[in-house]
Coordinates of C-alpha atoms in Angstrom, one line a residue:
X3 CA 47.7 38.5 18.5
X4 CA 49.5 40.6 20.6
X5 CA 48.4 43.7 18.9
X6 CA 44.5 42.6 18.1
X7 CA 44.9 42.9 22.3
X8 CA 46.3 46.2 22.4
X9 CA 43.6 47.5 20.1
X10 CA 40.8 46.0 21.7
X11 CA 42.0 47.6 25.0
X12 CA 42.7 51.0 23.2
X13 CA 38.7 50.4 21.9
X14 CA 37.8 49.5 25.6
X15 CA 39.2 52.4 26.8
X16 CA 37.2 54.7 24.1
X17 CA 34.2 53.7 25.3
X18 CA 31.6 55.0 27.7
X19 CA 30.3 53.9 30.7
X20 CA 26.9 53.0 29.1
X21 CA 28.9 51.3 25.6
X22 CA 31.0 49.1 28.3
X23 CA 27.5 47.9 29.3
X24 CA 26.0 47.6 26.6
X25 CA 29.0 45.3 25.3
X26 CA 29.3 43.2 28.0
X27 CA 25.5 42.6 28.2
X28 CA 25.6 41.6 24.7
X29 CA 28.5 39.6 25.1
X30 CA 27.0 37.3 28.0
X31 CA 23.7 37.2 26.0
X32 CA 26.2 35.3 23.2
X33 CA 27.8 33.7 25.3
X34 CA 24.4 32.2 27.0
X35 CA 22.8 31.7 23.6
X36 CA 25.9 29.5 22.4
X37 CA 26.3 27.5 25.8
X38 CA 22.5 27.0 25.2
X39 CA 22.6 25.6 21.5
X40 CA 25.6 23.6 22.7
X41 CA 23.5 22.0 25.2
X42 CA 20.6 21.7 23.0
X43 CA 23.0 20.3 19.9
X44 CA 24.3 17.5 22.7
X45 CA 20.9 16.1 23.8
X46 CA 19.2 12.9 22.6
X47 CA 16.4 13.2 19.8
X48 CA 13.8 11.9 21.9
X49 CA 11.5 9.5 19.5
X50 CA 7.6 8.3 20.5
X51 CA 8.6 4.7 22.3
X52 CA 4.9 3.8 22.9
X53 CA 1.0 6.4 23.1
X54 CA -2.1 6.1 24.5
X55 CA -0.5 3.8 27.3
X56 CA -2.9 2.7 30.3
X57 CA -1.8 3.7 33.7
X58 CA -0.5 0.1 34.3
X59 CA 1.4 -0.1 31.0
X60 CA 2.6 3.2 31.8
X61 CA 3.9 2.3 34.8
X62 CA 5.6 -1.0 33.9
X63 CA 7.6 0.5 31.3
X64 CA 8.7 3.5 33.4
X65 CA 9.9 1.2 35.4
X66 CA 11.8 -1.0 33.0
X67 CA 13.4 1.8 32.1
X68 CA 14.4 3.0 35.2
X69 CA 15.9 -0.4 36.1
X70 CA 18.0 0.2 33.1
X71 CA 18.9 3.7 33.7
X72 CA 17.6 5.0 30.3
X73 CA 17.2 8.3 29.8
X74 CA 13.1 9.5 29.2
X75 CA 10.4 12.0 28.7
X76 CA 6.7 11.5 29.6
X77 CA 3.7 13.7 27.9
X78 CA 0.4 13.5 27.7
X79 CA -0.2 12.6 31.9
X80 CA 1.8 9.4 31.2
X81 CA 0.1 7.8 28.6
X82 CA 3.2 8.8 26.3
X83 CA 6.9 7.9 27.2
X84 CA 9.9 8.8 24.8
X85 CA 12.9 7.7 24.9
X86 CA 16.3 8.0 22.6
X87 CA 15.5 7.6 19.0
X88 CA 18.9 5.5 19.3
X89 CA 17.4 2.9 21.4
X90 CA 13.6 3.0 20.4
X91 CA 13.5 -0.5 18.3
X92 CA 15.6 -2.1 21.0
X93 CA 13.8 -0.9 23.4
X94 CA 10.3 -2.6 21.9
X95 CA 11.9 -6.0 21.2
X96 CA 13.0 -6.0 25.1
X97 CA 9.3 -4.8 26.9
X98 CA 7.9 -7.0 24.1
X99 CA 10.0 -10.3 24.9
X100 CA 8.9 -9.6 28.4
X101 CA 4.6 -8.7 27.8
X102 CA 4.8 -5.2 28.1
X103 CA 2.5 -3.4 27.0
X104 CA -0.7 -5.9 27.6
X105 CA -2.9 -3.2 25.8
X106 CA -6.0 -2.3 26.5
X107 CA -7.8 -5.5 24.9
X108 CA -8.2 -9.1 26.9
X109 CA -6.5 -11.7 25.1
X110 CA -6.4 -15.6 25.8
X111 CA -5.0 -15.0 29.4
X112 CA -8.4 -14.8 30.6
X113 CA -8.7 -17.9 30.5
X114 CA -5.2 -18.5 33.0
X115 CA -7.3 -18.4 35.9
X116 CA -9.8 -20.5 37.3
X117 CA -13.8 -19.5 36.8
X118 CA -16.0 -22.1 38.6
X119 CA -19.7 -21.1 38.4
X120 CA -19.8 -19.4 35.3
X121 CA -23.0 -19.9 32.6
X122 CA -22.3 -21.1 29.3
X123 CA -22.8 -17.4 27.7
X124 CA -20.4 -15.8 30.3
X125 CA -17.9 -18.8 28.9
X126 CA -18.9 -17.9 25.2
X127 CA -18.4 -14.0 25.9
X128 CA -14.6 -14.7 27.4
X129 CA -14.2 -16.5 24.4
X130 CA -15.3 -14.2 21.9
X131 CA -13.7 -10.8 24.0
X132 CA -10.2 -13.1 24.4
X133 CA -10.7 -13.7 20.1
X134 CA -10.8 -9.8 19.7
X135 CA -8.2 -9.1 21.6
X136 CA -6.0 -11.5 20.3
X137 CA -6.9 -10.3 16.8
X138 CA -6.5 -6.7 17.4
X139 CA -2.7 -7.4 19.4
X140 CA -2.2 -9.5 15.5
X141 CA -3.2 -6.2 13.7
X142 CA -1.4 -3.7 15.8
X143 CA 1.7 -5.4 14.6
X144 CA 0.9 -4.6 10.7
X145 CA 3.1 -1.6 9.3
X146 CA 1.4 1.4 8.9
X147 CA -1.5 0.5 11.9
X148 CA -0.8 2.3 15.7
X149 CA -3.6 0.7 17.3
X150 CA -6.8 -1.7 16.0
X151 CA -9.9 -2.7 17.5
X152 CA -12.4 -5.6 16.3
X153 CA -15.8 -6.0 17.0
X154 CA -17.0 -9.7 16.2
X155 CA -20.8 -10.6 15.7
X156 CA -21.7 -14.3 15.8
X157 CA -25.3 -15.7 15.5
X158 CA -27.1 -17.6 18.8
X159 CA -27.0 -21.4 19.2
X160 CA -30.1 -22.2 19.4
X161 CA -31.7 -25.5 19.0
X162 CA -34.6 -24.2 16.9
X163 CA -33.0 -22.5 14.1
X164 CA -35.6 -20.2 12.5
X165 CA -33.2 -18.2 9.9
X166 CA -30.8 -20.1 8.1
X167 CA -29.3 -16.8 6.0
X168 CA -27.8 -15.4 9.7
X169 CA -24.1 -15.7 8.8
X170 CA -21.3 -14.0 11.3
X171 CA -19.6 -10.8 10.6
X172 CA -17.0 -8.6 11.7
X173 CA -15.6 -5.0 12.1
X174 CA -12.1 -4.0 12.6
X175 CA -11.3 -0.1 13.4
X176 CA -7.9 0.8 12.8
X177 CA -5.8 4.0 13.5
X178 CA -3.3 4.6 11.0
X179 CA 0.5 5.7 11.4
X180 CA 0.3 6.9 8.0
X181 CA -1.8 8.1 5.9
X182 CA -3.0 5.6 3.4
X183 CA -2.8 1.4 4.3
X184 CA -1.6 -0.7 1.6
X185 CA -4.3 -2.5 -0.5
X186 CA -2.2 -6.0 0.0
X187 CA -2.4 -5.0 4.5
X188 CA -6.7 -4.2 4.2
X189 CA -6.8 -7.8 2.5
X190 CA -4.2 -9.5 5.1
X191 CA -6.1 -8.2 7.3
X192 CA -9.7 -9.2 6.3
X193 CA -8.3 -13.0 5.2
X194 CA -6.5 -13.0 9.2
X195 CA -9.8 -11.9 10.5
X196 CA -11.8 -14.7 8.5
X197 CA -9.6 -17.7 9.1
X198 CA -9.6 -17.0 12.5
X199 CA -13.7 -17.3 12.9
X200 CA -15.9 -20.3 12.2
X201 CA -17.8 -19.5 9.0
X202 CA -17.0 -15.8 8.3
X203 CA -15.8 -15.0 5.1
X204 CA -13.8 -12.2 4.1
X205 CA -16.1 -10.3 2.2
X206 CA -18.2 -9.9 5.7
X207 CA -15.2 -8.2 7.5
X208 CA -15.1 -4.6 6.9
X209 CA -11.8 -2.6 7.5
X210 CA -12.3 1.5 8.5
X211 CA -9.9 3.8 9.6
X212 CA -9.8 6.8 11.5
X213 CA -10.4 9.1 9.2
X214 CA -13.7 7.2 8.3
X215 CA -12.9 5.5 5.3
X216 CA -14.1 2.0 4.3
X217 CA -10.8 0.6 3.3
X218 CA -12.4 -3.2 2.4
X219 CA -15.3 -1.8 0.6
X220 CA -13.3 -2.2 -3.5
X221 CA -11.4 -5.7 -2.2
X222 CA -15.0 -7.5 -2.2
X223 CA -15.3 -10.4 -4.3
X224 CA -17.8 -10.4 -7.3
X225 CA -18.1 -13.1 -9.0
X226 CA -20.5 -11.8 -11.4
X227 CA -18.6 -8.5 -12.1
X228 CA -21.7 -6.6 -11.3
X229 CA -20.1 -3.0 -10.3
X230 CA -17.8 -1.3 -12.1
X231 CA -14.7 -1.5 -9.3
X232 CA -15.2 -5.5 -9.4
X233 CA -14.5 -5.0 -13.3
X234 CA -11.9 -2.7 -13.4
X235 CA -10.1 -4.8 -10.5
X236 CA -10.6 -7.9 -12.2
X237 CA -9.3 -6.4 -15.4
X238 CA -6.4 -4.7 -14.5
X239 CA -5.1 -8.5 -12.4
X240 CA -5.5 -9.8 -15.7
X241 CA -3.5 -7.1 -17.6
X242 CA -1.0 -7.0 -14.7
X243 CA -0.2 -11.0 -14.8
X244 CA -0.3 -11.4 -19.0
X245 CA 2.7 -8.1 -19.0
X246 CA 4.3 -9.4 -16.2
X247 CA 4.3 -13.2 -18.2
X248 CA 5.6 -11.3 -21.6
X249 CA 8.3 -9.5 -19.6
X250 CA 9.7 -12.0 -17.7
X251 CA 10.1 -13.7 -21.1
X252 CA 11.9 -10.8 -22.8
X253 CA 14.3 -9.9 -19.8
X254 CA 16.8 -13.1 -20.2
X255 CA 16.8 -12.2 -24.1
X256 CA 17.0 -7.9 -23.9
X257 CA 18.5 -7.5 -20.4
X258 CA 16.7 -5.9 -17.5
X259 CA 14.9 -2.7 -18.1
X260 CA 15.4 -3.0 -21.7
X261 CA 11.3 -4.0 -22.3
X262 CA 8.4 -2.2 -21.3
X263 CA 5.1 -3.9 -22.1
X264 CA 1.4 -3.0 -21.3
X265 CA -1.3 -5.2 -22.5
X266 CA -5.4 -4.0 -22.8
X267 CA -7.5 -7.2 -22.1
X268 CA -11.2 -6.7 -23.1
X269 CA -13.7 -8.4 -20.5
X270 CA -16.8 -10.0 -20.9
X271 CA -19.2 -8.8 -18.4
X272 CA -22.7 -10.7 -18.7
X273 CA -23.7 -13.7 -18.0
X274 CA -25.4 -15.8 -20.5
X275 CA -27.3 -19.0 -20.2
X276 CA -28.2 -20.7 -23.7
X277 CA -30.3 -24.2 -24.3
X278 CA -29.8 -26.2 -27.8
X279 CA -32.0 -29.6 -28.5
X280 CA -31.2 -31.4 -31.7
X281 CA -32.7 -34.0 -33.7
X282 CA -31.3 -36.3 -36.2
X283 CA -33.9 -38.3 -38.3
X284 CA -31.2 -40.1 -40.1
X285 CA -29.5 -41.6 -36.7
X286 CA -32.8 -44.0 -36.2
X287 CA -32.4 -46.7 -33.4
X288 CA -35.2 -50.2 -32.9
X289 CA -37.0 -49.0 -29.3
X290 CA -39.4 -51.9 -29.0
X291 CA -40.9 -54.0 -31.7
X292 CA -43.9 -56.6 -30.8
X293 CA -45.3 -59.2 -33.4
X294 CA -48.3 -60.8 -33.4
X295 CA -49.7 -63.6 -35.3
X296 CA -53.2 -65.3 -35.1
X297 CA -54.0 -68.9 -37.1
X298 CA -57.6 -70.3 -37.2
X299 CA -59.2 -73.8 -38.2
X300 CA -62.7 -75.0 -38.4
X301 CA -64.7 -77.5 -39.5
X302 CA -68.2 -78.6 -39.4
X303 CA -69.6 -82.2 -40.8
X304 CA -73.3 -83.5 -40.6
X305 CA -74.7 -86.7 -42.0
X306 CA -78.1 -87.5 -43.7
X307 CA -80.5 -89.2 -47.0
X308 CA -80.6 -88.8 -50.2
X309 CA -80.3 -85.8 -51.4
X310 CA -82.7 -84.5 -54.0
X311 CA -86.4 -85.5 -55.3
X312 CA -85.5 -89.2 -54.3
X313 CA -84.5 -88.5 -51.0
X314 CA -87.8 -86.1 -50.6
X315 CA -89.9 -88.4 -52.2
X316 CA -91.9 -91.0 -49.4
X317 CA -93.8 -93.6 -51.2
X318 CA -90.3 -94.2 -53.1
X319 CA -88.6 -97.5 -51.1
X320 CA -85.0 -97.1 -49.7
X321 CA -82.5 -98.7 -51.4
X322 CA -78.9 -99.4 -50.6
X323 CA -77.2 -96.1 -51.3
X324 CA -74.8 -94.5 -48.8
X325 CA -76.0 -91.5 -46.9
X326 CA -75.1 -88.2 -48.0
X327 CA -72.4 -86.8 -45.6
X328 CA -72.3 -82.2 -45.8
X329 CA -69.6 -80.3 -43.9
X330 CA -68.3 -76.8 -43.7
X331 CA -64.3 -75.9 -42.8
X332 CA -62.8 -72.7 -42.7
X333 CA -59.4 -71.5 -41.6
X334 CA -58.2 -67.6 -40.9
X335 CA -54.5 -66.3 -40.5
X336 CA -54.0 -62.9 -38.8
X337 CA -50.2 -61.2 -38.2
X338 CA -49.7 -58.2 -36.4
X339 CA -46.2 -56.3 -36.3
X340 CA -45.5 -52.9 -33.9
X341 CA -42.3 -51.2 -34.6
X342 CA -41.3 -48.2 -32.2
X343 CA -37.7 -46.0 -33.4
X344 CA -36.0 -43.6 -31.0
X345 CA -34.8 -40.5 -32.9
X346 CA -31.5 -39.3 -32.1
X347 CA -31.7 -36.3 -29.9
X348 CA -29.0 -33.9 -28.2
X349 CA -30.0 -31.6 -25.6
X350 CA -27.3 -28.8 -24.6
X351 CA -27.1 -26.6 -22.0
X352 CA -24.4 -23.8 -21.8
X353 CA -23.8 -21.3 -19.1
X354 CA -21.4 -18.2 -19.7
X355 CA -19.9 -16.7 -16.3
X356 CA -18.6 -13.3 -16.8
X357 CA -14.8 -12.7 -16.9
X358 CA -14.4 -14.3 -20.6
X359 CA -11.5 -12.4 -22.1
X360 CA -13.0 -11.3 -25.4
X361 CA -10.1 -9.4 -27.4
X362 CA -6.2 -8.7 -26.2
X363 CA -3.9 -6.2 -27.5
X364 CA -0.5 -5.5 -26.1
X365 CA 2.0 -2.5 -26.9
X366 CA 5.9 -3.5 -26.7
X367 CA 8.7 -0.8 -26.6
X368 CA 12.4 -2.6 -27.2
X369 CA 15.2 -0.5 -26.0
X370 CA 17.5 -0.3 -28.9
X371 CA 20.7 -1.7 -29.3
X372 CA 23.8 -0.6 -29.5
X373 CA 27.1 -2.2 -30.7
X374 CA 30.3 -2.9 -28.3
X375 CA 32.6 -0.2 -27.7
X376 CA 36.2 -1.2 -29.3
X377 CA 38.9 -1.8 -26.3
X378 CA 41.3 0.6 -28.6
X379 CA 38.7 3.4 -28.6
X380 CA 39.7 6.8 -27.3
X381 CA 38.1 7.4 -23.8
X382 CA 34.5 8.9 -24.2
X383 CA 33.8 7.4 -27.4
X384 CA 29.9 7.0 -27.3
X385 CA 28.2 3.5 -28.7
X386 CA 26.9 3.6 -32.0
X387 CA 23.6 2.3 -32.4
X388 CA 22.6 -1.3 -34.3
X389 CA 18.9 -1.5 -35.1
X390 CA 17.1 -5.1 -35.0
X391 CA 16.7 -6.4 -38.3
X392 CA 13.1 -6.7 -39.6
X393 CA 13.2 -10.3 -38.7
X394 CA 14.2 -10.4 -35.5
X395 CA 11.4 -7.6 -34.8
X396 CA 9.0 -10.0 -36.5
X397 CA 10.6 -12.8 -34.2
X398 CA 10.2 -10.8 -31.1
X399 CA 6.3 -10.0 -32.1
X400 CA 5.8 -13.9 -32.4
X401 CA 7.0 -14.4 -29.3
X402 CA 4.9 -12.1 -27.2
X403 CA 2.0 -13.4 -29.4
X404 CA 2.4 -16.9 -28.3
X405 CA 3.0 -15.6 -24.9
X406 CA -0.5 -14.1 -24.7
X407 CA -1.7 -17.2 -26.9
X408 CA -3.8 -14.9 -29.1
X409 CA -5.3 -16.5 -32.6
X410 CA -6.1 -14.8 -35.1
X411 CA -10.3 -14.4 -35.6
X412 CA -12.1 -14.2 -39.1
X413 CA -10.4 -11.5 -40.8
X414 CA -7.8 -10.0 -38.6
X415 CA -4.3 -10.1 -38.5
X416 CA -1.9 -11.1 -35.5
X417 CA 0.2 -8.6 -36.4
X418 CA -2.6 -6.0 -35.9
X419 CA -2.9 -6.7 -32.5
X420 CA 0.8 -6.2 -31.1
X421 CA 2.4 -3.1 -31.7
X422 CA 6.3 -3.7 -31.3
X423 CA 8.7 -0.4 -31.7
X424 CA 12.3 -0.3 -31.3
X425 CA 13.3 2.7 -29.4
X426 CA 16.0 4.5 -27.2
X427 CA 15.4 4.3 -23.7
X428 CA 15.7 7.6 -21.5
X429 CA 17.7 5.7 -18.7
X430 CA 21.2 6.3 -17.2
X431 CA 23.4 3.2 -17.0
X432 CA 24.2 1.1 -14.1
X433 CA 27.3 2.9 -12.9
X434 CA 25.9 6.2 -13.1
X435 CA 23.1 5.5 -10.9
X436 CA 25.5 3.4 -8.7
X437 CA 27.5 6.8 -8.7
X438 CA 24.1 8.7 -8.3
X439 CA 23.7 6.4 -5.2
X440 CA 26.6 6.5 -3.6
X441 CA 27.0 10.2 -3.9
X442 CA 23.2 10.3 -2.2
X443 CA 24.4 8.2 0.9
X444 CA 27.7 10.6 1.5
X445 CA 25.8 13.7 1.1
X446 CA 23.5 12.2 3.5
X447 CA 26.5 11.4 6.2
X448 CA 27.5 14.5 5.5
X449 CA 24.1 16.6 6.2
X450 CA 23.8 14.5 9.9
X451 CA 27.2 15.0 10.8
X452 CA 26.9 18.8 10.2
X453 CA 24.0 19.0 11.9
X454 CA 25.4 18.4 14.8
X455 CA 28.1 21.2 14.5
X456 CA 25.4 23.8 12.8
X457 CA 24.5 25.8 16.3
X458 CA 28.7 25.9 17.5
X459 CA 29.3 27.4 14.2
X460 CA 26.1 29.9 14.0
X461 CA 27.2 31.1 17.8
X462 CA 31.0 31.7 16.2
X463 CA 29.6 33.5 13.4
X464 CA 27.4 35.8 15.1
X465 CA 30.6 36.7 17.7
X466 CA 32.8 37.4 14.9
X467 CA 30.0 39.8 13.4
X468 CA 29.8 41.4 16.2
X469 CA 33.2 42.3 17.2
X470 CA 33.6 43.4 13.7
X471 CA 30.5 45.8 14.1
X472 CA 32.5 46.9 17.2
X473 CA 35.8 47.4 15.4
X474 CA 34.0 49.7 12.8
X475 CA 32.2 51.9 15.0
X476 CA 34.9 54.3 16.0
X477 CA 34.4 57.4 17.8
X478 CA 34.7 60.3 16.1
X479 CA 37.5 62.6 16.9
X480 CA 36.8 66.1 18.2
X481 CA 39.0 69.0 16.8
X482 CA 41.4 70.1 19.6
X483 CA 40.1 73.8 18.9
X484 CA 36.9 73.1 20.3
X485 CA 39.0 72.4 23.8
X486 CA 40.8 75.5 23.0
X487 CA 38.1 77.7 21.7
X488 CA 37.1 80.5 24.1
X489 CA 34.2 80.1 26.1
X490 CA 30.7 81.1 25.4
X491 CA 29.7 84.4 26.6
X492 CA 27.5 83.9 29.7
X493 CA 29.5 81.0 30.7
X494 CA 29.9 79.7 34.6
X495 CA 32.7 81.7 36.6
X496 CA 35.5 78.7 36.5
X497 CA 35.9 79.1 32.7
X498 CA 38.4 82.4 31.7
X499 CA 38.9 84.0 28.5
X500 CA 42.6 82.2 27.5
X501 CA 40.8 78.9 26.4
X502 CA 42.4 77.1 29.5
X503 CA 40.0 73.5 29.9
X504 CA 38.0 73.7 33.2
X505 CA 35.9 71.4 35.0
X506 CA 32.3 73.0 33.6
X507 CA 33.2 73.3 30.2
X508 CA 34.9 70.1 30.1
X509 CA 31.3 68.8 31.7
X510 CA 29.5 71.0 28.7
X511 CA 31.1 68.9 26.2
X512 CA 30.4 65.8 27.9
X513 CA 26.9 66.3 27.6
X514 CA 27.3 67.2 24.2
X515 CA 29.0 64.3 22.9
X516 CA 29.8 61.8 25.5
X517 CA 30.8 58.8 22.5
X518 CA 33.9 61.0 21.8
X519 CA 34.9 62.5 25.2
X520 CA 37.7 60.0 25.4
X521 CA 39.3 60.7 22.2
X522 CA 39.0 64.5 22.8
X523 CA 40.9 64.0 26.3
X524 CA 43.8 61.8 25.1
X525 CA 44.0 64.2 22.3
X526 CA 43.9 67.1 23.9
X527 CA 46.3 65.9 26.5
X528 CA 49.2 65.1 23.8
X529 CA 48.8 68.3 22.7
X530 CA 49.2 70.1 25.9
X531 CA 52.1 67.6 26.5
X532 CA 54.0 68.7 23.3

């Protein structure tokens, strides 16, 4: 230590007037720029707290935090406040436990106070401006939404409704955090907005964000599968619950991560409507049946004479003989007999919605298996593979086909429509990727506690650079004859012939080369010394 001192002396005293400078200039400029990054390296990361504030939010929370002596920034004319990333989530919980910020929207607190003399639509516009606020305080909370507006359009009461089909709708405007929302948040979103109006339904909410995109426009419901995102949606649910039913069958038996199914459902699209009437002659059943049956009788009888020439006779005397009785009877029977049959008759109506699943087909990979590693091995010893016998293969093919619940059609085989392979599975093993894991997590302590150190070490670096920059430049030595070399002819008076140094020459050579004036001096002065 001791002599690094004496030689940085003996370089201090080498130098020139303008190199002493120069070195102390540089080293306060290092020694600000270090004291600098120190400073920089020891303040809070300042993190967004809350944006867009209005000057009474603003001033509420600057004032929270001020009664709690927390360190913060303010941008943006005060409508942004940071504060330590350390203490941002605490921070929220505490101004939100205690209502701040309100926001900019009107929730049900506009109804705290007491409104005499208001109409009936100012009472229905409160209502409906308290609803959207309330709503759009609900959204702002989702992950991935900074701020949300909804607009809400209800139809008049009226007493005389002309228009039946006026149904209400909505409109909620959200700006995003991110930069794509979540299908599963555009639908909680339009199913919160619904439930929370009388008779809106959440195909008649519509969800756009900032960037102008109609993020509810593929969740709408068809029921007819009329466009082609209804049927792609509507076929990839059922694809997504008939693998996730086959693999959540497979995992107890294979193990997690050992199955990978994907199954290809073919929908029907069209709606059909089809009538069928039917007769059956042979299935004859009595209706009515109505009999009738007439009976007549009559008779006719007359008395009178004799009947032939006798009787017709005059001058012939009567005798004693009986009259002559004549009659006429007749008698008619008349049966009548109506028989109606009702034929037997089926009448059948069928109606087809679309969303039939036509055909399935399903594609299986097994990871393959391998046999247990004997406790004597040697250490490394690899597993040795055991393939699945034919018939457990054929078992686990029955299984995901009574899974899916397929049957076989006219012709076609079962077996044609799952495809089952064994194979090896690219994966690491669970205690390599714990390893992986664990290895992540200390590299990661290890990156943030460095940082912090980064700008003291960068500052040591650069000084030790530079003193070894200053160590290597030397100044050259100048030969002790040019001191004793005669002077030049033409030279001032003070200088004489017998190479003695005086003042003007020793001012020439300063001139010439001021770097190494020292070195000459102290050299030329041991010289004159021996």
């Amino acid at each position: 230590m001791k002599a690094f001192s004496q030689s940085l002396l003996g370089l201090w005293s080498q130098l020139a007037l303008n190199q002493r400078v120069s070195l102390v200039v540089a080293a306060l400029a290092v020694t600000i720029g270090l004291a600098g990054l120190v400073i920089w390296s020891r303040q809070p990361d300042y993190q967004l707290l809350y944006g867009r504030l209005s000057e009474k939010d603003s001033s509420q929370i600057i004032a929270q935090l001020q009664t709690q002596n927390i360190p913060h920034k303010i941008a943006n004319g005060g409508s942004t406040v940071y504060v330590p990333a350390a203490q941002v989530h605490r921070l929220r919980m505490d101004l939100a436990s205690k209502g701040v910020p309100t926001g900019d929207g009107v929730g049900f607190e506009i109804f705290d106070k007491g409104q005499f003399g208001l109409s009936d639509f100012v009472q229905r516009t409160n209502y409906l401006r308290a609803l959207q606020g309330e709503l759009a305080r609900t959204i702002s909370q989702l992950e991935g939404v900074r701020s949300a507006r909804v607009m809400i359009v209800q139809p008049e009461n009226r007493l005389l409704v002309t228009n039946q089909g006026v149904k209400p709708t909505a409109s909620v405007f959200v700006e995003l955090s991110k930069s794509r929302l979540d299908t599963d948040a555009v639908n909680s979103i339009r199913n919160l907005v619904a439930n929370a109006v009388q008779g809106l339904l959440p195909d008649q909410v519509a969800v756009v964000d900032n960037k102008g995109r109609v993020l509810s426009e593929d969740l709408k419901q068809d029921p007819t599968l009329a466009s082609a995102s209804s049927q792609m949606r509507y076929r990839q649910q059922i694809e997504d619950y008939l693998a996730k039913k086959v693999e959540t069958m497979l995992i107890p038996v294979l193990g997690a991560g050992n199955a990978v199914v994907r199954v290809s459902a073919e929908i029907e699209t069209e709606a059909t409507t089809s009538t069928q009437e039917k007769y059956d002659p042979d299935g004859q059943v009595v209706r009515t049946q109505t009999q009738t049956e007439d009976v007549t009788n009559s008779t006719e009888q007359r008395t009178g004479g004799a009947t032939g020439v006798t009787g017709n006779t005059p001058d012939k005397p009567v005798t004693d003989a009986a009259p002559a009785r004549t009659g006429n009877i007749s008698e008619s029977n008349r049966k009548n007999r109506t028989i109606s049959y009702e034929i037997n008759r089926t009448l059948i109506n069928t109606s087809r919605q679309p969303g039939s699943i036509r055909n399935l087909t399903a594609a299986v990979f097994v990871a393959q298996r391998y046999a247990p590693v004997p406790a004597d091995a040697a250490p490394g010893t690899q597993p040795v593979p055991q393939p699945r016998s034919a018939e457990e293969i054929r078992s686990l093919r029955q299984i995901v086909i009574n899974a899916l619940g397929l049957k076989a059609a006219d012709g076609q085989e079962l077996d044609s429509l799952i495809s089952l392979q064994e194979l090896p599975f690219m994966a690491e093993s669970v205690s390599e990727q714990i390893t992986q894991i664990q290895s992540e997590t200390r590299l990661q302590g290890w990156i943030e506690t460095a940082g912090a150190y980064v700008p003291l070490a960068i500052g040591v670096i650069v000084l030790l650079v530079f003193v070894r920059v200053l160590r290597r430049q030397k100044p050259e030595p100048v030969p002790i004859e040019l001191l004793s070399a005669p002077a030049p002819a033409g030279a001032a008076n003070g200088q004489n012939g017998h190479g003695m140094l005086t003042p003007d020459m020793l001012n020439q050579l300063i001139q010439q080369k001021p770097a190494n004036i020292g070195v000459a001096l102290r050299d030329y002065m041991a010289v004159k010394k021996n």
